[in-house]
Amino acid sequence: MIIADRKPFEEIKELTSKAKNILIAGCDSCVAVCLASGEKEVAVLASELRMQRKMDGLEGEIEEIVNVRQCENEYVDAMRDKVEKADLILSMACGVGVQTLAERFPDKLAYPALNTKFMGRPVEPGVWKENCEGCGHCILHLTGGICPVARCSKSMLNGPCGGSQGGKCEVDPEIDCGWQLIYDRLSRLGQLDALVEIMLSKDWSTSWSGGPRRVIKESAGV
Amino acid sequence: MKSGSNLEKVLSSGHFAVTAELGPPKSCDPEVVEKKAEILKGFADAVNITDNQTAIVRTSSIATGVIVARKGLEPVVQMTCRDRNRIAIQSDLLGAAALGIKNLLCLTGDHQSCGNHPQARGVFDLDAIQLIDMVRRMRDEKKFQCGEEMSVEPRFFIGAAANPFADPFEFQVIRLAKKVTAGAEFIQTQLIYNVEKFARWMKMVREMGLHEKTYILAGVGPIKSAGAARYMKNKVAGMDVPGEIVERLQAASDPKAEGIKLCLDIIEQVRAIEGVAGIHIMAIEWESAVPEIAERAGLLPRPQID
Amino acid sequence: MNFSGYGTVRNFSEMKGTELKESSEKTGAVLVVGGGIAGMQASLDLADSGFKVYLAEKSPFIGGKMTQLDKTFPTNDCATCILTPRMVDVAENKNIELLVYSEVEEIKGYGGNFDVKIRQKATYVDWSKCTGCEECVSKCPAKIDDEFNQGLGRTKAISLPFPQAVPKKVTIKREFCHFFLKGKCRVCEKVCQLGAIDFDDQDQIIERKVGAIILAPGYEVYDAHHSPEFGFGRYPNVVTSLQFERLLSAAGPTGGHVQRPSDSQKPKRIAFLQCVGSRDQDHGYCSSVCCMYATKEAILAKEHDPDVDVDIYIMDMRAFGKGYDDYYNRAVEEYGIRYIRCRPSAIKEIPQSKNLLIKYQEGREGLRTEEYDLAILSVGLGPGSSSLSLSQKLDLQLNEYGFYQSDPFQPLLSDKPGVYVCGVFTEPKDIPESVIQASGCAALAAGLLAEARGSLVLEKTYPPEKDVSAEEPRIGVFVCHCGSNIAGVVDVNQVAEYARSLPGVAYVETDLFTCAQDTVLEMREKIKEHNLNRIVVSACTPLTHAPLFQETMQEAGLNPYLFEMANIRNQCSWVHAREPEKATEKAKELVRMSVARAAHLEPLTKFPMPLNHDALVVGGGISGMTASLALADQGFEVYLVEREGRLGGIANRLHYVFENQDPGELVTSLARKVEEHPRIHLYLHTELKKFSGFVGNFRSILSRRTDDGAGEEIEVEHGAIIVATGGQEYLGPDYGYSRDVRILTQLELEEKIASNGSVLQGIKDVVMIQCVGSRTKVRPYCSRICCGEAVKNALRLKEINPEARIFVLYKDIRTYGFMEKYYTEAREKGVIFVRYDDEHLPEVIVAGGRFGPKSGSNEHQRETEKQAAPHTQDMAFSVGQPEPTGHSTAATMQGRGETSASEQYWDSLTVRFYEPILDEMLELHPDLLVLSTGVVPSEGYEELSRLLKAPITQDGFFLEAHVKLRPVDVAFEGIFLCGLSHYPKYIHESIAQAQAAAGRAATILSKKFLEVGGAIAEVDSEKCVACLTCVRVCPYYVPIINVEGVAQIDPAACQGCGICTAECPVRAISLRHYLDEQIIPKVESLLAGVV
Amino acid sequence: MNQITEDFEPQIVAFCCRYCAYAAADLAGSSRIQYPPNVKIVLLPCSGKVDELYLLKAFEAEADGVYVAGCLEGTCHFLTGNLRAKKRVQYVKSLLDEVGIGGERLEMYNLSSAEGQRFAEIAREMTERIRALGPSPLNQRKSKEGAIK
């Protein structure tokens, strides 16, 4: 799922300083599951803003709303009544949600309250790690189910660099060396042979480098 | 002869090669380069010109290589994948060849987060093995990476790096084999302080017959002080500095002299290991130590081959 | 469970219709004698499984000795915190009749039908009127020593024993009362506005019919006056450990400031003297708890004042329980407490400073003298003051020390059928063992009276509840004066006046005592008369008084959850006595907050949830069989699963206990009973494969290996599960084990002695090494039974060959309780005990090398270390051992260091060790080296732990829900533990715990329905996004994501803490009765200033 | 400023768990240990029930100080509730710092039910702390009361 993290309050304060009525819009999808959004985080931010604005002598109302997925037109459109009363929608969704709001409500300001980080998963309560960067061409079958594109700091495809030590990455000892993990897993599976093959230059055109992407499923078209 | 470089000649004629390292300045002052080149001239068969080493911006390795060559010293230009995609790399290589560069060391490169522009986006379009493969095809097949042909090909003596001290240990040898298969004709290793571990690694190298397919130059270098040794031991990823080394420098009355002595000891030990074709002396910002080391190690004079 | 009392099932009478009832010839009631922790536990377990209980306690309060403790080891849990809720549970349980200040007068009859007479002593206070307001106490002129505080503080002739006392009623001590002594005073009578004082009160004789009797009369601590050499009573700064406990207590006479009695100064040097009244000529037993409580008190003293120096004079550190050695190690390493291995013979006082001098022997250096500010006598546990008279009334024989020593294979039975025994009455023991025995007694009594279950329990009926859901709040506010307790400070009328102005308030009154009987009766009428639908009582604390008012509401047809209390006494008038105006303001605020919350309260109902009445028992050793029988005898169907093809577990390898009975016979007889019992369904060669569900409704899949090797799966449904998976002998490669046939484990020796003792006649020299695979870095726990094993086997060897020389190398000899006398006997018979420590480990030299214990700093070691292969060949050792050339096989005590060339004895067995008294290395060449190897959990414990969601300790033993008070329960409800799977223990302890597990399981299985609901968490499935947060944070592993893909919280398993509700990111979970809409308005109303 | 501080009577909300903190408050009463009347208790089953929002809402409603009191660490009646509460209090402290109210107006305490004395000490400590900090920047009660009078 998409992992996000709330922006520092100082930044949110700046973003909202000129607005009068603010609608804080949460999303109950990925970002709620990673505890960055959902009714509770929306209420917490609303409470913070109310207090800060009262102290700063700012007028206006802070409204709260949460919908199922802020990246779907139908759900976002259902917010219309509340949106109309607001000068600013402060989105607590991922970047996709913010853009959906901007598109559906072209005359309203839609600002992000979160920083969208990556696609990943919780590895322990309160800790999420990156697993996939959406390169558009999956090679997990070749690398023991561990992605070298997302989990090697250099996206190397032919093994670890010289900075791999004790299973850790040279960038930060908190980061596991993706290639150590691949090596360990393939050695457990008895498939180390696969690593002898040279993996040739990756076609990055399927990734973000190929420009904003789209997926079309003909049969799903209405 | 693939390239006809001095280094290639020295190695192919069976001499024990000596290479050194020359770091370009963090400015565009050519005099710095020239001074260093003068110091090293006559004491090494070729010198590596680092490519924005540790991701810190410096004069370009190709330009520095040209200045060095003008001074009569043969450069080994280093090329990393961090800052250039395949287009830039190929373009730069064509330029380097046109300017007379003959030796190329292909690296993935230290991560940008290690350097002075940590916010830079890392390119890493290719990795070192893919780079070697690309350069070899340019030279031997006269083809760009996309498959298009070229009329005049760049002729490089292709080198790569290897780190016997990185993990997983066994995999690093497999990776070396991949580099050799991709086209690496010489290998320079990470600085060796743990000779025992290097010897184990070389054993695996020999078992795979890699020493017969490529020239392996053992990386060595003097350490100035116990503090420097401790820093390398604890802070530099990919380094293996045994505690005794730190203690040895700690105990020395003249640590600098002891550092050189230590380097000589290691040279003596690695020379004795089967499959080691030369040494690569890394004395960054201590270039003056190289002549002394080459001298005392009995590696002078350097052979002149036509 | 909450304090409100609605957690208890009141529908036992419905059970009359179930198949559990056969006839009603036996009486479905039990008399429990003793209201300490054991008596309370037995009472609660029985009352919760369908029996009427009469709980007779000789003092005016329940809780026993534990009420006087500050903290409990090894968790340093506050004793009051864990005990008070338990006391309130007892008091509120409708099926327990509390007879405090009472003693058994007479018992007639037989098992199943007893007639008992109980003398209830005169309190001179009408308890039906007394509200515990203590106005009388403050006015009483007769100041006396406070018994509860061990004479360290003062109280009055009329008093409450302590603030949390249950029942919270005052008693007049006739012997100190001015009126009784001098004929005038009666001040209490004058100040009591309820007319509760009754100087004419008389003792009452109460007669009851019961089917069984449980004796838990407890103990008295040793009276230190009887050891005059320590100066107790003469030197002010010599105190007992129980007095010191009171000095440590924040609720004690010094408010938790440790002071020495002579000058109220903080002591800087403290000494503990162990074994005062234990392990001496008059007390040949060990009191089992003093080492640990002294360690605890020492740690607490250090926490009070880190600069204090604490020395503990001790013979052996007996830290044999779960987590105890770890606690002891922390005392030494983290707190710097010094343990001096010596028993001083006397204490001398320096008259000027009142400091104390202790002389002790240290090594060869001779006598040393230390000076202390305070000395604490760790007094032992002696028989209870009523033990003797009680045993005489029942014709029971006490042992030489005054305890009732039961049969080790029937530890909870007395000689008299229908009379069960538990707690310190049978032997000194710690709280968890007492609780275990009490639950076990409950199971046995319930087994005896199974047919009468449910015949005498009460069902209280209430009028139908009024539906208030559509009504606007009509709140009734009752403001209590509490005599002058509140009204003396707070202007009650002003508060009442203010309450009238609050929104939703329909009625306000002030009462002299809102909790007085007649006021409570009137409250019912007021509710009807004013059509009230919410009640706020503005008085004392809901922790003690809510149940009373809630019951009144139910009697008036109001749901008890429509109730709120404003605590204007304990949290206002009493603590702001010098600021009456501010206190009045605060009282108004508290009322305002309560009214605001009350307006948002909603009625909650509990509903019956059907359950399965069968039990699954995993493990067919002594524990599993005993638990199965204890349940089946109560009428429950039991599925007993054993992995092996044979019942008995590790006990199959045991052959005798101290008292000479044969565990083999026990196994045989239990196995026969199990196999023949119509309600026990035995599955051999079977393991538990899958497990799901919640308390009352579990579903398990068993996997049985069939003869054709194919295997089959069996599905069973059950309401509870008992884990009795046992343990096994540690067989590491320590001390050369498996390298020489002369090296045996204690179990191997025992097999040898039992099967062919005569071959041992020629054995002359034997060395035993204790703590093999126990108390090491890898396995830091004490295996509890190895000291006893060694002493037991040493005595057997001495019987076989009285000339044999036996050396036992030990760290501490932990023969607790009555086992101490066998340790004494062993020494008398010449067994030589030599202490070693971690700095001086013994060394064994055999052909093949030198061996010590496996030293283990490596964490992976435990995983990787392989159990060494035990001897498979028949042990060839005998008299004809290879003789080292030129030397006799007799142990040669060579002495002095490294001189011996052990290589000479390549074929001999050599043991080298340090002798601390001689301060020398010694060397022996024994014929036999016996390793006292520890107990490790059975294989597969990790997998079982995952399957059951039952946590394990780092040593691999299953973790109980609370180390003191819930020793057989697992945090995940419906799972119970017993035997070695919980911790190493002796057979009699396993039997008691197995019976306890059955007793605890019966509190669930005996219910026709589980009454669930009330103040528990509920998921709004519309809002839930299945993020798993609740699943991960619940300390009881209750929430699951169900097949619909949303979180589900089982109402029977939810404990009502609300942790999940506060974590849920989409606010999909709410805790009923503590809804955000109820809490937030309460806060906001306070701060709104004016509502 | 001194003038204000002297007149200032802070409103302090204490969220107390039932098994330890609330029982300790009761015991402080039974033992007649005096402390300032500024603290008002809200009873919860466990300190782990305390939600970030309860704390924020209290400040939003103009409380001058708030604290949470639970069982001693390691001895929570509900095993881990007090540890959860501690983390949440830490988090809300950081939020209060961000907003400008100041995290020092919020605190977490642990005590056993036998520590009536400690309960009183905490009440004193917190009252003194808040008195020294002055009214919450959001506190407009004074002016409201004035208006009413």
Coordinates of N, CA, C and O in Angstrom, one line a residue, chain C residues 444-528:
Chain C
L444 N -11.9 -30.0 43.6 CA -12.2 -31.3 44.2 C -13.5 -31.2 44.9 O -14.3 -32.2 44.9
A445 N -13.8 -30.1 45.6 CA -15.0 -30.0 46.3 C -16.2 -30.0 45.3 O -17.2 -30.7 45.5
A446 N -16.0 -29.4 44.1 CA -17.0 -29.3 43.1 C -17.2 -30.7 42.5 O -18.3 -31.1 42.1
G447 N -16.1 -31.5 42.5 CA -16.2 -32.9 42.0 C -17.1 -33.7 43.0 O -18.0 -34.5 42.6
L448 N -16.8 -33.6 44.3 CA -17.6 -34.3 45.3 C -19.1 -33.9 45.2 O -20.0 -34.8 45.3
L449 N -19.3 -32.6 45.0 CA -20.7 -32.1 45.1 C -21.3 -31.9 43.7 O -22.3 -31.1 43.6
A450 N -20.7 -32.5 42.7 CA -21.1 -32.2 41.3 C -22.7 -32.3 41.1 O -23.3 -31.4 40.5
E451 N -23.3 -33.3 41.7 CA -24.7 -33.5 41.5 C -25.5 -32.4 42.2 O -26.7 -32.1 41.8
A452 N -24.9 -31.7 43.1 CA -25.7 -30.6 43.8 C -25.4 -29.2 43.2 O -25.8 -28.2 43.8
R453 N -24.6 -29.2 42.2 CA -24.2 -27.9 41.6 C -25.4 -27.1 41.2 O -26.4 -27.6 40.6
G454 N -25.5 -25.9 41.6 CA -26.5 -25.0 41.2 C -27.8 -25.1 42.1 O -28.8 -24.4 41.9
S455 N -27.7 -26.0 43.1 CA -28.9 -26.2 43.9 C -29.2 -25.1 44.9 O -30.3 -24.9 45.3
L456 N -28.1 -24.4 45.3 CA -28.3 -23.4 46.4 C -27.9 -22.0 46.0 O -28.0 -21.1 46.9
V457 N -27.6 -21.8 44.8 CA -27.1 -20.5 44.5 C -28.3 -19.6 44.3 O -29.4 -20.0 44.0
L458 N -28.1 -18.3 44.4 CA -29.1 -17.3 44.4 C -29.4 -16.8 43.0 O -28.4 -16.6 42.2
E459 N -30.6 -16.5 42.7 CA -30.8 -15.8 41.5 C -31.6 -14.6 42.0 O -32.8 -14.7 42.5
K460 N -31.1 -13.4 41.8 CA -31.8 -12.3 42.2 C -32.6 -11.8 41.0 O -32.1 -11.7 39.9
T461 N -33.9 -11.5 41.2 CA -34.7 -11.0 40.1 C -35.0 -9.5 40.3 O -35.2 -9.1 41.4
Y462 N -35.1 -8.8 39.2 CA -35.4 -7.4 39.3 C -36.6 -7.1 38.4 O -36.9 -7.9 37.5
P463 N -37.3 -6.1 38.7 CA -38.4 -5.7 37.9 C -38.0 -5.4 36.5 O -36.8 -5.1 36.3
P464 N -38.9 -5.5 35.5 CA -38.4 -5.2 34.1 C -37.9 -3.8 34.0 O -38.3 -2.9 34.7
E465 N -36.9 -3.7 33.1 CA -36.2 -2.4 33.0 C -37.1 -1.5 32.1 O -37.7 -1.9 31.1
K466 N -37.1 -0.2 32.6 CA -37.8 0.8 31.8 C -37.0 1.2 30.6 O -35.8 1.4 30.7
D467 N -37.7 1.3 29.5 CA -37.0 1.8 28.3 C -36.9 3.3 28.3 O -37.9 4.0 28.2
V468 N -35.7 3.8 28.4 CA -35.5 5.3 28.5 C -35.0 5.9 27.2 O -34.7 7.1 27.2
S469 N -34.8 5.0 26.2 CA -34.1 5.5 25.0 C -34.8 6.7 24.4 O -34.1 7.6 23.8
A470 N -36.1 6.8 24.5 CA -36.7 7.9 23.8 C -36.9 9.1 24.7 O -37.3 10.2 24.2
E471 N -36.5 9.0 25.9 CA -36.8 10.1 26.9 C -35.6 11.1 26.9 O -34.5 10.7 26.7
E472 N -36.0 12.3 27.2 CA -34.9 13.3 27.5 C -34.3 12.9 28.8 O -35.0 12.3 29.7
P473 N -33.1 13.3 29.0 CA -32.5 13.0 30.4 C -33.3 13.6 31.5 O -33.7 14.8 31.4
R474 N -33.7 12.8 32.5 CA -34.2 13.4 33.7 C -33.3 12.9 34.8 O -33.5 11.7 35.3
I475 N -32.4 13.7 35.2 CA -31.3 13.3 36.1 C -31.7 13.6 37.5 O -32.1 14.7 37.9
G476 N -31.5 12.5 38.4 CA -31.7 12.7 39.8 C -30.3 12.9 40.5 O -29.5 12.0 40.2
V477 N -30.1 14.0 41.2 CA -28.8 14.2 41.9 C -29.0 14.0 43.4 O -29.8 14.7 44.0
F478 N -28.2 13.1 44.0 CA -28.3 12.9 45.4 C -26.9 13.3 46.0 O -25.9 12.8 45.7
V479 N -27.0 14.4 46.8 CA -25.8 15.0 47.4 C -25.7 14.5 48.8 O -26.6 14.8 49.6
C480 N -24.6 13.8 49.1 CA -24.4 13.2 50.4 C -23.6 14.1 51.4 O -22.6 14.7 51.0
H481 N -24.1 14.2 52.6 CA -23.3 14.9 53.6 C -22.1 14.0 54.2 O -21.1 14.5 54.6
C482 N -22.4 12.7 54.1 CA -21.5 11.8 54.7 C -21.2 12.2 56.2 O -20.1 12.3 56.6
G483 N -22.3 12.4 56.9 CA -22.2 12.9 58.2 C -21.5 14.3 58.1 O -22.0 15.2 57.4
S484 N -20.4 14.5 58.8 CA -19.7 15.7 58.5 C -18.5 15.6 57.6 O -17.7 16.5 57.4
N485 N -18.3 14.3 57.1 CA -17.1 14.1 56.3 C -17.1 15.0 55.0 O -16.1 15.5 54.6
I486 N -18.3 15.2 54.4 CA -18.4 16.1 53.3 C -18.9 17.4 53.8 O -18.2 18.5 53.6
A487 N -20.0 17.4 54.5 CA -20.6 18.6 54.9 C -19.8 19.5 55.8 O -20.0 20.7 55.9
G488 N -18.8 18.9 56.5 CA -17.9 19.6 57.4 C -17.0 20.6 56.6 O -16.4 21.5 57.2
V489 N -16.9 20.3 55.4 CA -16.0 21.2 54.5 C -16.8 21.8 53.4 O -16.7 23.0 53.2
V490 N -17.5 21.0 52.7 CA -18.2 21.5 51.5 C -19.6 22.0 51.9 O -20.3 21.3 52.7
D491 N -20.0 23.1 51.3 CA -21.4 23.6 51.6 C -22.3 22.7 50.7 O -22.6 23.0 49.5
V492 N -22.8 21.7 51.3 CA -23.6 20.7 50.5 C -24.9 21.3 50.0 O -25.3 21.0 48.8
N493 N -25.5 22.2 50.7 CA -26.7 22.9 50.2 C -26.4 23.7 49.0 O -27.2 23.7 48.0
Q494 N -25.3 24.4 49.0 CA -24.9 25.2 47.8 C -24.7 24.3 46.6 O -25.1 24.6 45.5
V495 N -24.1 23.2 46.9 CA -23.8 22.2 45.8 C -25.2 21.7 45.2 O -25.4 21.7 44.0
A496 N -26.1 21.4 46.1 CA -27.4 20.9 45.7 C -28.1 22.0 44.9 O -28.7 21.7 43.8
E497 N -28.0 23.2 45.4 CA -28.7 24.3 44.7 C -28.1 24.5 43.3 O -28.9 24.6 42.3
Y498 N -26.8 24.4 43.2 CA -26.2 24.5 41.9 C -26.6 23.4 41.0 O -26.9 23.6 39.8
A499 N -26.7 22.2 41.6 CA -27.1 21.0 40.7 C -28.4 21.2 40.1 O -28.7 20.8 39.0
R500 N -29.3 21.9 40.9 CA -30.7 22.1 40.3 C -30.6 23.0 39.1 O -31.5 22.9 38.2
S501 N -29.6 23.8 38.9 CA -29.5 24.7 37.8 C -28.9 24.0 36.6 O -28.9 24.6 35.5
L502 N -28.5 22.8 36.7 CA -27.8 22.2 35.6 C -28.8 21.6 34.6 O -29.9 21.1 35.0
P503 N -28.5 21.6 33.3 CA -29.4 21.1 32.3 C -29.7 19.6 32.5 O -28.7 18.8 32.8
G504 N -30.9 19.2 32.4 CA -31.3 17.8 32.4 C -31.6 17.3 33.9 O -32.0 16.2 34.0
V505 N -31.3 18.1 34.8 CA -31.5 17.7 36.2 C -33.0 17.9 36.6 O -33.5 19.0 36.5
A506 N -33.6 16.8 37.0 CA -35.0 16.8 37.3 C -35.3 16.8 38.8 O -36.4 17.2 39.3
Y507 N -34.3 16.3 39.6 CA -34.6 16.2 41.0 C -33.2 16.2 41.7 O -32.2 15.7 41.3
V508 N -33.2 17.0 42.9 CA -32.0 17.0 43.7 C -32.4 16.9 45.1 O -33.4 17.4 45.6
E509 N -31.6 16.1 45.9 CA -31.8 16.0 47.3 C -30.5 15.9 48.0 O -29.5 15.6 47.4
T510 N -30.5 16.3 49.3 CA -29.3 16.1 50.1 C -29.6 15.0 51.1 O -30.7 15.0 51.6
D511 N -28.6 14.2 51.4 CA -28.8 13.1 52.4 C -27.7 13.2 53.5 O -26.6 13.5 53.1
L512 N -28.1 12.8 54.6 CA -27.1 12.7 55.7 C -26.1 11.6 55.3 O -24.9 11.8 55.3
F513 N -26.6 10.4 54.9 CA -25.8 9.4 54.3 C -26.6 8.8 53.2 O -27.6 8.1 53.4
T514 N -26.2 9.0 52.0 CA -26.9 8.5 50.8 C -26.9 7.0 50.8 O -27.8 6.3 50.4
C515 N -25.8 6.4 51.4 CA -25.7 5.0 51.4 C -26.4 4.3 52.5 O -26.4 3.1 52.6
A516 N -27.0 5.1 53.4 CA -27.7 4.4 54.6 C -28.9 3.6 54.1 O -29.5 4.0 53.1
Q517 N -29.2 2.6 54.8 CA -30.2 1.6 54.3 C -31.5 2.3 53.9 O -32.0 2.1 52.9
D518 N -32.0 3.1 54.8 CA -33.3 3.7 54.6 C -33.3 4.7 53.4 O -34.2 4.8 52.6
T519 N -32.2 5.4 53.3 CA -32.0 6.4 52.2 C -32.0 5.6 50.8 O -32.6 6.1 49.8
V520 N -31.3 4.5 50.8 CA -31.3 3.7 49.6 C -32.7 3.2 49.2 O -33.1 3.2 48.1
L521 N -33.4 2.8 50.3 CA -34.8 2.3 50.0 C -35.6 3.5 49.4 O -36.4 3.3 48.5
E522 N -35.4 4.7 50.0 CA -36.2 5.8 49.5 C -35.8 6.2 48.1 O -36.7 6.7 47.3
M523 N -34.5 6.0 47.8 CA -34.1 6.3 46.4 C -35.0 5.6 45.4 O -35.3 6.2 44.3
R524 N -35.3 4.4 45.6 CA -36.2 3.6 44.7 C -37.5 4.4 44.5 O -37.9 4.5 43.3
E525 N -38.0 4.9 45.5 CA -39.3 5.6 45.4 C -39.1 6.9 44.7 O -40.0 7.2 43.8
K526 N -38.0 7.6 45.0 CA -37.8 8.9 44.3 C -37.7 8.7 42.8 O -38.1 9.5 42.0
I527 N -37.0 7.6 42.4 CA -36.8 7.3 41.0 C -38.2 7.2 40.3 O -38.4 7.8 39.2
K528 N -39.1 6.5 41.0 CA -40.4 6.3 40.4 C -41.2 7.6 40.4 O -41.8 8.1 39.4

